[in-house]
PDB file of N, CA and C and ligand atoms in Angstrom:
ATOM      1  N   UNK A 119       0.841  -1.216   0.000  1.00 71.00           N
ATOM      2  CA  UNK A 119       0.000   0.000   0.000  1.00 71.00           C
ATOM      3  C   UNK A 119       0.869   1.256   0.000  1.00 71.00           C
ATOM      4  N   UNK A 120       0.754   1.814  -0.781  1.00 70.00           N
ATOM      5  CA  UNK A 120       1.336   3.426  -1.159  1.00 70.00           C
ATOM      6  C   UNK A 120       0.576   4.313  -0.750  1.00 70.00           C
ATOM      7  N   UNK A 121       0.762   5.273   0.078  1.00 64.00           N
ATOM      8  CA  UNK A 121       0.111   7.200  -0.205  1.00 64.00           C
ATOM      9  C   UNK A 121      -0.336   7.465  -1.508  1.00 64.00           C
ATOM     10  N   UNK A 122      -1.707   8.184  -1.508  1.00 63.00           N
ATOM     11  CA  UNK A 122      -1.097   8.697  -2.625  1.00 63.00           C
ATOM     12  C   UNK A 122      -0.698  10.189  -2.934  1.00 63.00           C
ATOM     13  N   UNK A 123      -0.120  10.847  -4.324  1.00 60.00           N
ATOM     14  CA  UNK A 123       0.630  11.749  -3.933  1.00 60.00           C
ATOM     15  C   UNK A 123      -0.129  12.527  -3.641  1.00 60.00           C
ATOM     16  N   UNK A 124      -1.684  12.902  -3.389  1.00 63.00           N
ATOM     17  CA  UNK A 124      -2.276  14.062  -3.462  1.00 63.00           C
ATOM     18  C   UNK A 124      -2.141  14.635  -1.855  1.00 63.00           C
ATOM     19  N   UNK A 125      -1.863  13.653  -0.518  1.00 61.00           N
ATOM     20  CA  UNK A 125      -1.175  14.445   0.744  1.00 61.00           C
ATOM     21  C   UNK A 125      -0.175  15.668   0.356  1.00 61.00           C
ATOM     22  N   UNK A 126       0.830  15.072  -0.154  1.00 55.00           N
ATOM     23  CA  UNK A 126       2.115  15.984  -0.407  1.00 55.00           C
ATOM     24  C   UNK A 126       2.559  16.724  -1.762  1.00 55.00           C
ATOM     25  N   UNK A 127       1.907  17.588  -1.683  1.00 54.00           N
ATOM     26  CA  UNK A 127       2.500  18.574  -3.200  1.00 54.00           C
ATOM     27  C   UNK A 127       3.892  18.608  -3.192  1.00 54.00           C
ATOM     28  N   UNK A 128       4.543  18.445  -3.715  1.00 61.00           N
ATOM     29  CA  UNK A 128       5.999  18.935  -3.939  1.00 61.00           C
ATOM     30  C   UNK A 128       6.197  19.898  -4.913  1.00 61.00           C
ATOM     31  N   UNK A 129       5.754  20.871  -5.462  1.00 64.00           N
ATOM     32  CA  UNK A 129       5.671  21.583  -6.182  1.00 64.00           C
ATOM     33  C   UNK A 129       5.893  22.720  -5.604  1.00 64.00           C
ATOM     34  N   UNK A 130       4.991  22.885  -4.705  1.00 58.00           N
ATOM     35  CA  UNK A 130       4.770  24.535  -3.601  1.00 58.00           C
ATOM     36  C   UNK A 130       3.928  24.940  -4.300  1.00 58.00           C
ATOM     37  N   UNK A 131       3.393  24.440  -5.362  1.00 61.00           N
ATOM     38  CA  UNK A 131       1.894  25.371  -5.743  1.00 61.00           C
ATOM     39  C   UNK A 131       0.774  25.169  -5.017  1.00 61.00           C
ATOM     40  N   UNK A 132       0.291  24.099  -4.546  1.00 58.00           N
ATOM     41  CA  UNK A 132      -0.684  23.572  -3.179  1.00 58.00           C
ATOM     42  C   UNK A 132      -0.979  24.607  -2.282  1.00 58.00           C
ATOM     43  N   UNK A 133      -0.322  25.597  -2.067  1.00 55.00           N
ATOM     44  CA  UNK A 133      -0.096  26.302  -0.848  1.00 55.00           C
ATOM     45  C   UNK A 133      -1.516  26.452  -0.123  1.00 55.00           C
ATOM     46  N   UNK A 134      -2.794  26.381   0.809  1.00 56.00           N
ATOM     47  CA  UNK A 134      -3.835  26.825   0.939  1.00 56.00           C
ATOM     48  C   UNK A 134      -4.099  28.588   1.019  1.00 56.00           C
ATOM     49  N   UNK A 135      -4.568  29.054   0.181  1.00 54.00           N
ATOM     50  CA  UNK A 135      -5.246  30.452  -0.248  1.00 54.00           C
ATOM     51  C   UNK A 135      -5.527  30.803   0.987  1.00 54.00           C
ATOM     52  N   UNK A 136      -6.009  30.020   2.268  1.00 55.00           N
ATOM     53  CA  UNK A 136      -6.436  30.564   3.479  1.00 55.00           C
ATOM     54  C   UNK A 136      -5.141  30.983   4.411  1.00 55.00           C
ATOM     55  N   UNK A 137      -4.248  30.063   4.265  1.00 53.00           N
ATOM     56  CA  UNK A 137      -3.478  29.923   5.149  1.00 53.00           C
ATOM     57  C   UNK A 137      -2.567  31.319   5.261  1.00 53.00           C
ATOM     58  N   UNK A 138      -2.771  31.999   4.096  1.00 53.00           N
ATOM     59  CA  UNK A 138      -1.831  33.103   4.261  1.00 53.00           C
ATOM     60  C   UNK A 138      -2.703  33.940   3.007  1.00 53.00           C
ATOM     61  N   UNK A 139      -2.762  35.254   3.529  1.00 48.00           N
ATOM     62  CA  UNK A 139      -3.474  36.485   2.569  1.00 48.00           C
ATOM     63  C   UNK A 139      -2.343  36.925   1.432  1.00 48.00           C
ATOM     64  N   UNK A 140      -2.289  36.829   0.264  1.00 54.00           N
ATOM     65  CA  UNK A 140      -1.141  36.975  -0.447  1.00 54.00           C
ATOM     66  C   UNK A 140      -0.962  38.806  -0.743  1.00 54.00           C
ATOM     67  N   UNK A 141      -2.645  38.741  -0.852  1.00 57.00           N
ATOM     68  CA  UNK A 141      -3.117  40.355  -1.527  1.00 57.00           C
ATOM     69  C   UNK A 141      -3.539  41.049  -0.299  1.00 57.00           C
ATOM     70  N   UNK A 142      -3.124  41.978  -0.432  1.00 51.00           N
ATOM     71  CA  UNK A 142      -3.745  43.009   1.057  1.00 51.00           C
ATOM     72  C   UNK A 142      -3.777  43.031   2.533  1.00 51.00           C
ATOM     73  N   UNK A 143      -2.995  42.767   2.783  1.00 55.00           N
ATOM     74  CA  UNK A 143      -3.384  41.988   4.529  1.00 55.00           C
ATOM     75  C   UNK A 143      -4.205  43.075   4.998  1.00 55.00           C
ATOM     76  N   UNK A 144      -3.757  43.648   6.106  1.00 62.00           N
ATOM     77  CA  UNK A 144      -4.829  44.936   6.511  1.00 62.00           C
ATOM     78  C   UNK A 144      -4.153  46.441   5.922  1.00 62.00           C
ATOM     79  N   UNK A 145      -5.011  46.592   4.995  1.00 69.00           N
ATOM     80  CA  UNK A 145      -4.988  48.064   4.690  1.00 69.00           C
ATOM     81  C   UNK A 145      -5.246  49.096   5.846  1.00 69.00           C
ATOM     82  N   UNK A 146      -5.109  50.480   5.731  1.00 74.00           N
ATOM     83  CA  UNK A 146      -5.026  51.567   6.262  1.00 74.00           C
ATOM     84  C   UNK A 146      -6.747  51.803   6.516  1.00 74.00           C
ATOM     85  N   UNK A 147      -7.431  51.641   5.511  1.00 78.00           N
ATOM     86  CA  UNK A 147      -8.825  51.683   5.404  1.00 78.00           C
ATOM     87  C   UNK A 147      -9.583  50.815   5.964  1.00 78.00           C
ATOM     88  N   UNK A 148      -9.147  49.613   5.968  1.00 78.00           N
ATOM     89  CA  UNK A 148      -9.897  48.674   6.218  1.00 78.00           C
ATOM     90  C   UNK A 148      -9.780  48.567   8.138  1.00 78.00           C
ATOM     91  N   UNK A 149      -8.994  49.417   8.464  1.00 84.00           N
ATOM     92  CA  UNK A 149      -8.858  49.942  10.254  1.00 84.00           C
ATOM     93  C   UNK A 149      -9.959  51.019  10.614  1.00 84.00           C
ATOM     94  N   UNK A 150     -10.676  51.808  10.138  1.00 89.00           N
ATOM     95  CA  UNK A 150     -10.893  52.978   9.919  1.00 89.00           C
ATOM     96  C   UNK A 150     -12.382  53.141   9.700  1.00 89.00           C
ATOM     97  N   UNK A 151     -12.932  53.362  11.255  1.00 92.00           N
ATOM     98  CA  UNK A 151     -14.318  53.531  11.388  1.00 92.00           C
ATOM     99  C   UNK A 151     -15.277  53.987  10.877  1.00 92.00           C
ATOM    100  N   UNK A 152     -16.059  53.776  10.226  1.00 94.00           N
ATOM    101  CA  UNK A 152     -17.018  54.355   9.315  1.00 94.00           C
ATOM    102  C   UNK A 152     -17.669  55.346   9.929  1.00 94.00           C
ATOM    103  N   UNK A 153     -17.828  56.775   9.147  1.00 95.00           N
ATOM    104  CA  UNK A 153     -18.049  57.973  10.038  1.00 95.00           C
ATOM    105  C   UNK A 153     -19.730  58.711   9.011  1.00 95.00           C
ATOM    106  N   UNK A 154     -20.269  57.976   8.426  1.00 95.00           N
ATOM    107  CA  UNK A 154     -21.132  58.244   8.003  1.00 95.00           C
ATOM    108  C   UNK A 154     -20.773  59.151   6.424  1.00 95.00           C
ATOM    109  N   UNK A 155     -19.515  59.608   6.027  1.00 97.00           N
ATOM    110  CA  UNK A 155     -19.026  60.289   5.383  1.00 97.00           C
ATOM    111  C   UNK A 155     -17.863  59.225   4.197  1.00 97.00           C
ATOM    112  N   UNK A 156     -17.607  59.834   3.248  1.00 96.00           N
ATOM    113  CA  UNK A 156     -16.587  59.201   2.736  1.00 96.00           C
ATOM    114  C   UNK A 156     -15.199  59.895   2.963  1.00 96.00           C
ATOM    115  N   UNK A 157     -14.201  58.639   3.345  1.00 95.00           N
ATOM    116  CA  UNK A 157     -13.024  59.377   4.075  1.00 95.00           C
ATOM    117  C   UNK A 157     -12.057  59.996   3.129  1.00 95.00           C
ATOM    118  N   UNK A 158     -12.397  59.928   2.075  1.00 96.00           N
ATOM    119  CA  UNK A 158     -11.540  60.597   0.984  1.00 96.00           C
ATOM    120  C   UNK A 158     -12.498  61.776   0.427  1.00 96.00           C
ATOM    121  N   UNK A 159     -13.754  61.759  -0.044  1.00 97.00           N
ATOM    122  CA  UNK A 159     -14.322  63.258  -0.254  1.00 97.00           C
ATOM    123  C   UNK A 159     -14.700  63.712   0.368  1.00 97.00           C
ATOM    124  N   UNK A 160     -15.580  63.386   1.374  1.00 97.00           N
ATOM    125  CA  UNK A 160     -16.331  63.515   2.599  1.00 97.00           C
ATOM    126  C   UNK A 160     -17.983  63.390   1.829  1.00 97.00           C
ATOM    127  N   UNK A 161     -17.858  62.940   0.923  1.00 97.00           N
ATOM    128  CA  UNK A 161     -19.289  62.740   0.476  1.00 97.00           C
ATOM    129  C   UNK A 161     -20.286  61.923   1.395  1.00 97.00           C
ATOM    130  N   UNK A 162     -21.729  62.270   1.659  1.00 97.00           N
ATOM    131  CA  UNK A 162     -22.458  61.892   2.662  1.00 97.00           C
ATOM    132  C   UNK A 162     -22.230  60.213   2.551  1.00 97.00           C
ATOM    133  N   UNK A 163     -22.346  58.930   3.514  1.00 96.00           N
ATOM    134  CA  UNK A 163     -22.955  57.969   3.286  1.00 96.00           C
ATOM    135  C   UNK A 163     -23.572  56.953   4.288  1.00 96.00           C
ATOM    136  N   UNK A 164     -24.074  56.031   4.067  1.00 93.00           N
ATOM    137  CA  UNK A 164     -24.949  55.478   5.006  1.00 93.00           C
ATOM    138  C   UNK A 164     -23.787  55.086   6.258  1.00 93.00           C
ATOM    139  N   UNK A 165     -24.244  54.346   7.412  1.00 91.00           N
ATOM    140  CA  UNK A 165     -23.600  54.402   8.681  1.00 91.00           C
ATOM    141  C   UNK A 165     -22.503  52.880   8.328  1.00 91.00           C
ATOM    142  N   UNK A 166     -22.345  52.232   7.214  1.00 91.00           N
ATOM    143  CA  UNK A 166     -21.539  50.846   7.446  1.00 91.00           C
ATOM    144  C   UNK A 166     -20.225  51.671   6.218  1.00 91.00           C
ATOM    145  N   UNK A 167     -20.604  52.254   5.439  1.00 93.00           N
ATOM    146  CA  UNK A 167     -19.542  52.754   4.649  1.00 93.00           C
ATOM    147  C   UNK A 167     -18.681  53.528   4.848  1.00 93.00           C
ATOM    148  N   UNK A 168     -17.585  52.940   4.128  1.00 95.00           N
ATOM    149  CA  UNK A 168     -16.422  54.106   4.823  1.00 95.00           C
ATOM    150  C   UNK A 168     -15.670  54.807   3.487  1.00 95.00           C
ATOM    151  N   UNK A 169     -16.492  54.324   1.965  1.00 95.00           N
ATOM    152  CA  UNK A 169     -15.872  55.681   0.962  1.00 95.00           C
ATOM    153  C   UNK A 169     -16.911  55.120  -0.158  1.00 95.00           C
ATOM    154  N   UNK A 170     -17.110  55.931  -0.780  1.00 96.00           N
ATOM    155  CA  UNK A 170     -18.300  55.824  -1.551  1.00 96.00           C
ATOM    156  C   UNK A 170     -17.846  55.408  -2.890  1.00 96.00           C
ATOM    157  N   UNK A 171     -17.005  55.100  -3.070  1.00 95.00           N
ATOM    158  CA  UNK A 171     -16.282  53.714  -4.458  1.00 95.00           C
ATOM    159  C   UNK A 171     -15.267  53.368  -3.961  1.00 95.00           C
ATOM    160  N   UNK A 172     -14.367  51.989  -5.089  1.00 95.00           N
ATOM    161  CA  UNK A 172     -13.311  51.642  -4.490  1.00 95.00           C
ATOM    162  C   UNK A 172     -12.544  52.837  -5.398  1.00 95.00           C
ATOM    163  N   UNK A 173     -12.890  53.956  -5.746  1.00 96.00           N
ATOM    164  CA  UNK A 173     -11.540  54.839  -6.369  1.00 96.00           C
ATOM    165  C   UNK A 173     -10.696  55.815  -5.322  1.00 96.00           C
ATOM    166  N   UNK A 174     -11.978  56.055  -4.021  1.00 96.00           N
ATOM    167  CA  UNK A 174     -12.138  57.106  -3.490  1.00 96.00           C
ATOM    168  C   UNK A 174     -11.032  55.993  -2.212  1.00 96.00           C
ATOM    169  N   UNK A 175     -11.586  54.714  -2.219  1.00 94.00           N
ATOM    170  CA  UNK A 175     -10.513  54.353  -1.142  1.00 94.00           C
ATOM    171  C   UNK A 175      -9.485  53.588  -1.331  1.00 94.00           C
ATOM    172  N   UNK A 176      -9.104  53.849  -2.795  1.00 93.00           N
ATOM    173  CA  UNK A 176      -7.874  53.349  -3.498  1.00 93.00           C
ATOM    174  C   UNK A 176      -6.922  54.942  -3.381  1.00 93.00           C
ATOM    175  N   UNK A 177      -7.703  55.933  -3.579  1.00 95.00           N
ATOM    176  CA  UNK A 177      -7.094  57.183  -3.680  1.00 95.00           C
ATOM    177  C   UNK A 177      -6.421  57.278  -2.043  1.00 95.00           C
ATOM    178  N   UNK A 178      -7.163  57.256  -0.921  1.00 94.00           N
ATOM    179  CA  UNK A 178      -6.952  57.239   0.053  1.00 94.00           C
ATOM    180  C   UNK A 178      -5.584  56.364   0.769  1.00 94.00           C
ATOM    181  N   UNK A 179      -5.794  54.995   0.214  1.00 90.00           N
ATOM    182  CA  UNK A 179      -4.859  54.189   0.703  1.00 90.00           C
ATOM    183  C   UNK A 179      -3.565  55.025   0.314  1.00 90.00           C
ATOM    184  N   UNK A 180      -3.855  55.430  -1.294  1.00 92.00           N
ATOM    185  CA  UNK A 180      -2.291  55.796  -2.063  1.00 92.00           C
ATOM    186  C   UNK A 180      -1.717  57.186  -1.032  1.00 92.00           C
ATOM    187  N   UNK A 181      -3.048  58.133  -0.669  1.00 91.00           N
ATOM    188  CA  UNK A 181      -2.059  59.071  -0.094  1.00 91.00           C
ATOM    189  C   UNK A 181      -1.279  58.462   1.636  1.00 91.00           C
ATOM    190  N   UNK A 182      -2.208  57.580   2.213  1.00 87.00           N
ATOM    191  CA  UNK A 182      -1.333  57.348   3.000  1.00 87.00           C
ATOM    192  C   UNK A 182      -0.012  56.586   3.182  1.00 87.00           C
ATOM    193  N   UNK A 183      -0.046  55.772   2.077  1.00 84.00           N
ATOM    194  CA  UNK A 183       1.221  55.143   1.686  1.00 84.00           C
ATOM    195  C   UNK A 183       2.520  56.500   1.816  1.00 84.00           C
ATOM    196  N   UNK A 184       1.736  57.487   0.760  1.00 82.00           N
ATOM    197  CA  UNK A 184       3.036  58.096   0.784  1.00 82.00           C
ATOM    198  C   UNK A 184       3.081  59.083   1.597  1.00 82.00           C
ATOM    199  N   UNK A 185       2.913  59.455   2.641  1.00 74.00           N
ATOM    200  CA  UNK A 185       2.547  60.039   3.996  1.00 74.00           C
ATOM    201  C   UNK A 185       3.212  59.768   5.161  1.00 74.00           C
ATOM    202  N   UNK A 186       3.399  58.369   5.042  1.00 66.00           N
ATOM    203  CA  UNK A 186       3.556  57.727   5.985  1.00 66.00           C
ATOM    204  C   UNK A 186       4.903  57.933   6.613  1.00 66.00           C
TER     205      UNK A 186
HETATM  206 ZN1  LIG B1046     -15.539  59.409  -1.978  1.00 78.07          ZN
END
């Protein structure tokens, strides 16, 4: 009786997608309490949002990157 190979990848492509966030771990935004407003225009918005597109909190992330 043999294993078979599907336990052990030897490749390193297997890796589980869960086990580690490749893209984004915690952004600057994604800390950052929703104030009824958008944190990059201040445009009005409901009480769970915290920027009213992803441009406004792509713009945001970028200035704090370089801020920092
Ligand atoms: Zn906005």
């Amino acid at each position: 009786m043999e294993p078979t190979q599907e336990s052990v990848p030897d490749d390193g492509a297997g890796v589980a997608p869960s086990a580690t966030a490749p893209l984004a771990p915690a952004r600057t935004r994604q800390t950052l309490p929703p104030k009824g407003a958008c944190w990059y225009c201040d445009k009005p918005l409901d009480n769970v949002r915290r920027f009213c597109d992803k441009e406004c909190a792509d713009a945001f992330d970028e200035e704090k990157e370089y801020t920092r």
